[in-house]
Structures are given as structure tokens and as C-alpha cells.
């Protein structure tokens, strides 16, 4: 059964730092991977979707990479801001179409 | 505004009292799904629907029912709620059907407490 692990579980950094959030999955036979942001008391917001044939996706200060062979994805956040404070979730789906989510990385960016 | 709405946002009920959580999207999406989020367990999919009248089980379907009679609505039904169904529930939708094939749009969540 697919398992998704996110490291670190929590992260606290000063504003302006470049960050790397890690996501690893046990079954490399995935169709796609998606990174989400979850703010307290709110639903999830999709940040980046990477199809299995792609290696990376970029949106503004965010860049996500995917290495299927090693079962890893990274989310890179450039020049972090206090507004980036949230929980970041990684999810993968394969042939069953049922997504598997990681438990998330809780990020605090302090001024 | 394109959105997924859920009602109610908060609900406290008692064991065995049937309840329905509604979910509606205004984006003409084909795919809709329900998740529950529990501390230490992450999000787990309950049911999903590829299109009208097509529903299927997710990872944790026991104790839940769904229906998809219209494209925009996907209610979650708990026929006889139990305390272990206390959780935070999310509805999600996407334009294309199938897992994470397309960008997922999530509702704001429903916090359910079963006493």
C-alpha cells in the first residue's frame, strides 16, 4: 500500500529564507503528484500539480520537482514570507485513483 | 465566484441520529470526492464520483453513503453516526475525473462531533 512521508513535520524560519520541503512515497508507480497548502480552519488549496511524465512545475516563488525512480518530490519556496505560514501537504495517486496524502509540514515564517 | 461549498460548517450530534453533509460546486466539474482528516492520520478519501450516478469507495467508506444525482451536488450521508466518525470532513472537486489527474478544489470543511 502506498505510503507518503513528509519531512520535516514542522519548520520555523525567519522571513527571506529559501526553503525545501520534502515528500517521499513508497510506490513509484504514480500517475501524478500534487502539493497543497492548508491554512488553519480552511480547506486545502492546490499549489502545483505534476504529471508522471513531468519533472517539475513552477508557480511564482514555488517550484516542485518529481523524481519517480527515487520516490521523491521537493517543494522549493523562494524568499519566504510570513504569508507563507501554513501546512503544506503532498499527495500522490496511481492506478486506483484513490489519492494518498502525507501528514504535512507545518511551516511558520516569522518576520 | 468558482467554489465548493459545504454545509453545515460545524455540527454536534448524538450517536445514531442520521445526518447529511451537503457539498455543491459551481464549476461544472465531473469529479467529486469526500475526505476525512484526523490528527496523525492525514486526509483519507471516503468516496468519490467520476460523474453523475457513478460513485465508488475510497479508502475508508465504512459507515458512509453518498449519491450523485446531479453534477453539482455530492452529499455525504451518515445513516447511524458513531463517535469514531468525529472528524473534519472535506469535499473536493476537479474538472477531469480520476484521482489527482486535475487540480483539486476543496470546500472549507465540516467539523463533525458525534457524542
GROMACS .gro file of C-alpha atoms in nm:
model
  226
    1UNK     CA    1   0.000   0.000   0.000
    2UNK     CA    2   0.125   0.346  -0.090
    3UNK     CA    3   0.271   0.549   0.196
    4UNK     CA    4   0.363   0.917   0.179
    5UNK     CA    5   0.606   1.071   0.425
    6UNK     CA    6   0.678   1.440   0.464
    7UNK     CA    7   0.990   1.572   0.631
    8UNK     CA    8   1.023   1.783   0.835
    9UNK     CA    9   0.694   1.770   1.025
   10UNK     CA   10   0.741   2.129   1.138
   11UNK     CA   11   0.963   2.414   1.036
   12UNK     CA   12   1.014   2.765   1.173
   13UNK     CA   13   1.228   3.010   0.975
   14UNK     CA   14   1.293   3.384   0.954
   15UNK     CA   15   1.147   3.578   0.667
   16UNK     CA   16   1.351   3.576   0.347
   17UNK     CA   17   1.491   3.225   0.371
   18UNK     CA   18   1.473   2.979   0.084
   19UNK     CA   19   1.302   2.656   0.193
   20UNK     CA   20   1.288   2.296   0.082
   21UNK     CA   21   1.002   2.071   0.190
   22UNK     CA   22   1.039   1.700   0.123
   23UNK     CA   23   0.787   1.436   0.024
   24UNK     CA   24   0.868   1.068  -0.028
   25UNK     CA   25   0.642   0.784  -0.145
   26UNK     CA   26   0.693   0.410  -0.133
   27UNK     CA   27   0.534   0.303  -0.465
   28UNK     CA   28   0.690   0.477  -0.766
   29UNK     CA   29   0.403   0.374  -0.998
   30UNK     CA   30   0.220   0.704  -0.961
   31UNK     CA   31   0.025   0.897  -1.222
   32UNK     CA   32   0.058   1.238  -1.063
   33UNK     CA   33   0.157   1.430  -0.754
   34UNK     CA   34   0.004   1.742  -0.613
   35UNK     CA   35   0.119   1.989  -0.348
   36UNK     CA   36  -0.141   2.166  -0.136
   37UNK     CA   37  -0.147   2.440   0.121
   38UNK     CA   38  -0.383   2.427   0.421
   39UNK     CA   39  -0.449   2.731   0.636
   40UNK     CA   40  -0.597   2.688   0.986
   41UNK     CA   41  -0.974   2.648   0.974
   42UNK     CA   42  -0.979   2.638   0.596
   43UNK     CA   43  -0.977   2.387   0.317
   44UNK     CA   44  -0.685   2.287   0.100
   45UNK     CA   45  -0.558   2.498  -0.187
   46UNK     CA   46  -0.379   2.327  -0.473
   47UNK     CA   47  -0.036   2.479  -0.537
   48UNK     CA   48   0.125   2.264  -0.804
   49UNK     CA   49   0.026   1.953  -0.999
   50UNK     CA   50   0.297   1.737  -1.154
   51UNK     CA   51   0.200   1.468  -1.403
   52UNK     CA   52   0.409   1.149  -1.401
   53UNK     CA   53   0.576   1.245  -1.731
   54UNK     CA   54   0.692   1.578  -1.591
   55UNK     CA   55   0.996   1.652  -1.378
   56UNK     CA   56   0.894   1.985  -1.230
   57UNK     CA   57   0.638   2.263  -1.213
   58UNK     CA   58   0.679   2.629  -1.119
   59UNK     CA   59   0.438   2.893  -0.998
   60UNK     CA   60   0.575   3.225  -0.881
   61UNK     CA   61   0.812   3.162  -0.587
   62UNK     CA   62   0.719   2.794  -0.576
   63UNK     CA   63   0.894   2.514  -0.760
   64UNK     CA   64   0.811   2.147  -0.723
   65UNK     CA   65   1.021   1.864  -0.860
   66UNK     CA   66   0.940   1.498  -0.903
   67UNK     CA   67   1.178   1.203  -0.919
   68UNK     CA   68   0.961   0.894  -0.964
   69UNK     CA   69   1.251   0.649  -0.967
   70UNK     CA   70   1.363   0.752  -0.621
   71UNK     CA   71   1.010   0.813  -0.492
   72UNK     CA   72   1.070   1.176  -0.401
   73UNK     CA   73   0.933   1.521  -0.455
   74UNK     CA   74   1.053   1.852  -0.320
   75UNK     CA   75   0.873   2.183  -0.286
   76UNK     CA   76   1.106   2.479  -0.303
   77UNK     CA   77   0.984   2.812  -0.165
   78UNK     CA   78   1.200   3.109  -0.254
   79UNK     CA   79   1.230   3.418  -0.037
   80UNK     CA   80   0.978   3.303   0.223
   81UNK     CA   81   0.725   3.549   0.364
   82UNK     CA   82   0.506   3.545   0.677
   83UNK     CA   83   0.207   3.488   0.447
   84UNK     CA   84   0.359   3.152   0.351
   85UNK     CA   85   0.289   3.023   0.702
   86UNK     CA   86   0.060   2.722   0.665
   87UNK     CA   87   0.065   2.344   0.650
   88UNK     CA   88   0.191   2.202   0.322
   89UNK     CA   89   0.058   1.866   0.209
   90UNK     CA   90   0.183   1.633  -0.059
   91UNK     CA   91  -0.044   1.377  -0.227
   92UNK     CA   92   0.005   1.110  -0.494
   93UNK     CA   93  -0.231   0.896  -0.695
   94UNK     CA   94  -0.179   0.590  -0.908
   95UNK     CA   95  -0.389   0.337  -1.092
   96UNK     CA   96  -0.653   0.308  -0.823
   97UNK     CA   97  -0.730   0.682  -0.849
   98UNK     CA   98  -0.751   0.699  -0.471
   99UNK     CA   99  -0.508   0.967  -0.353
  100UNK     CA  100  -0.267   0.910  -0.067
  101UNK     CA  101  -0.179   1.216   0.137
  102UNK     CA  102   0.118   1.284   0.358
  103UNK     CA  103   0.066   1.423   0.707
  104UNK     CA  104   0.209   1.760   0.608
  105UNK     CA  105   0.481   2.003   0.704
  106UNK     CA  106   0.372   2.285   0.934
  107UNK     CA  107   0.560   2.599   0.832
  108UNK     CA  108   0.596   2.919   1.032
  109UNK     CA  109   0.775   3.214   0.875
  110UNK     CA  110   0.840   3.484   1.132
  111UNK     CA  111   0.914   3.848   1.049
  112UNK     CA  112  -1.700   3.301  -0.782
  113UNK     CA  113  -1.584   2.946  -0.852
  114UNK     CA  114  -1.613   2.749  -0.532
  115UNK     CA  115  -1.702   2.434  -0.345
  116UNK     CA  116  -1.947   2.489  -0.062
  117UNK     CA  117  -2.023   2.262   0.231
  118UNK     CA  118  -2.300   2.277   0.488
  119UNK     CA  119  -2.307   2.277   0.778
  120UNK     CA  120  -1.962   2.400   0.872
  121UNK     CA  121  -1.996   2.275   1.229
  122UNK     CA  122  -2.220   2.001   1.363
  123UNK     CA  123  -2.256   1.836   1.700
  124UNK     CA  124  -2.486   1.535   1.709
  125UNK     CA  125  -2.553   1.219   1.904
  126UNK     CA  126  -2.485   0.857   1.823
  127UNK     CA  127  -2.734   0.706   1.581
  128UNK     CA  128  -2.901   1.023   1.460
  129UNK     CA  129  -2.889   1.028   1.079
  130UNK     CA  130  -2.726   1.330   0.922
  131UNK     CA  131  -2.635   1.466   0.583
  132UNK     CA  132  -2.350   1.698   0.493
  133UNK     CA  133  -2.411   1.875   0.165
  134UNK     CA  134  -2.149   1.960  -0.095
  135UNK     CA  135  -2.203   2.171  -0.403
  136UNK     CA  136  -1.969   2.303  -0.674
  137UNK     CA  137  -2.042   2.565  -0.939
  138UNK     CA  138  -1.760   2.482  -1.180
  139UNK     CA  139  -1.929   2.204  -1.382
  140UNK     CA  140  -1.670   1.958  -1.252
  141UNK     CA  141  -1.706   1.590  -1.331
  142UNK     CA  142  -1.510   1.454  -1.035
  143UNK     CA  143  -1.616   1.498  -0.673
  144UNK     CA  144  -1.492   1.331  -0.358
  145UNK     CA  145  -1.515   1.328   0.019
  146UNK     CA  146  -1.226   1.311   0.265
  147UNK     CA  147  -1.189   1.298   0.638
  148UNK     CA  148  -0.893   1.448   0.819
  149UNK     CA  149  -0.785   1.317   1.158
  150UNK     CA  150  -0.483   1.421   1.367
  151UNK     CA  151  -0.185   1.200   1.296
  152UNK     CA  152  -0.359   1.022   1.007
  153UNK     CA  153  -0.376   1.285   0.737
  154UNK     CA  154  -0.652   1.303   0.478
  155UNK     CA  155  -0.820   0.982   0.375
  156UNK     CA  156  -1.067   0.950   0.092
  157UNK     CA  157  -1.415   0.821   0.183
  158UNK     CA  158  -1.597   0.809  -0.151
  159UNK     CA  159  -1.554   0.955  -0.495
  160UNK     CA  160  -1.768   1.011  -0.801
  161UNK     CA  161  -1.645   1.015  -1.159
  162UNK     CA  162  -1.972   1.158  -1.290
  163UNK     CA  163  -2.348   1.165  -1.234
  164UNK     CA  164  -2.476   0.832  -1.098
  165UNK     CA  165  -2.120   0.695  -1.079
  166UNK     CA  166  -1.977   0.657  -0.728
  167UNK     CA  167  -1.710   0.435  -0.579
  168UNK     CA  168  -1.545   0.361  -0.247
  169UNK     CA  169  -1.232   0.530  -0.129
  170UNK     CA  170  -1.003   0.411   0.148
  171UNK     CA  171  -1.246   0.446   0.441
  172UNK     CA  172  -1.609   0.406   0.318
  173UNK     CA  173  -1.749   0.213   0.616
  174UNK     CA  174  -2.038   0.394   0.783
  175UNK     CA  175  -2.091   0.642   0.500
  176UNK     CA  176  -2.314   0.672   0.195
  177UNK     CA  177  -2.309   0.912  -0.097
  178UNK     CA  178  -2.520   0.991  -0.400
  179UNK     CA  179  -2.459   1.186  -0.721
  180UNK     CA  180  -2.794   1.262  -0.878
  181UNK     CA  181  -2.687   1.597  -1.015
  182UNK     CA  182  -2.349   1.703  -1.141
  183UNK     CA  183  -2.311   1.989  -0.895
  184UNK     CA  184  -2.411   1.809  -0.572
  185UNK     CA  185  -2.247   1.527  -0.380
  186UNK     CA  186  -2.398   1.482  -0.032
  187UNK     CA  187  -2.235   1.268   0.236
  188UNK     CA  188  -2.478   1.067   0.446
  189UNK     CA  189  -2.413   0.913   0.785
  190UNK     CA  190  -2.704   0.678   0.849
  191UNK     CA  191  -2.608   0.597   1.209
  192UNK     CA  192  -2.318   0.813   1.323
  193UNK     CA  193  -2.078   0.684   1.586
  194UNK     CA  194  -1.814   0.865   1.795
  195UNK     CA  195  -1.534   0.731   1.574
  196UNK     CA  196  -1.678   0.939   1.290
  197UNK     CA  197  -1.591   1.257   1.477
  198UNK     CA  198  -1.361   1.428   1.232
  199UNK     CA  199  -1.303   1.716   0.993
  200UNK     CA  200  -1.464   1.646   0.657
  201UNK     CA  201  -1.372   1.795   0.322
  202UNK     CA  202  -1.546   1.782  -0.012
  203UNK     CA  203  -1.337   1.830  -0.326
  204UNK     CA  204  -1.394   1.852  -0.700
  205UNK     CA  205  -1.196   1.866  -1.022
  206UNK     CA  206  -1.277   1.921  -1.387
  207UNK     CA  207  -1.141   1.588  -1.506
  208UNK     CA  208  -1.224   1.261  -1.340
  209UNK     CA  209  -0.967   1.041  -1.173
  210UNK     CA  210  -0.758   1.080  -0.860
  211UNK     CA  211  -0.526   1.378  -0.880
  212UNK     CA  212  -0.540   1.398  -1.259
  213UNK     CA  213  -0.650   1.757  -1.240
  214UNK     CA  214  -0.626   2.045  -0.996
  215UNK     CA  215  -0.838   1.968  -0.691
  216UNK     CA  216  -1.068   2.234  -0.541
  217UNK     CA  217  -1.159   2.184  -0.177
  218UNK     CA  218  -1.450   2.306   0.028
  219UNK     CA  219  -1.394   2.486   0.361
  220UNK     CA  220  -1.457   2.176   0.569
  221UNK     CA  221  -1.722   2.048   0.810
  222UNK     CA  222  -1.623   1.978   1.168
  223UNK     CA  223  -1.841   1.695   1.298
  224UNK     CA  224  -1.861   1.584   1.658
  225UNK     CA  225  -2.059   1.270   1.745
  226UNK     CA  226  -2.134   1.232   2.115
   0.00000   0.00000   0.00000
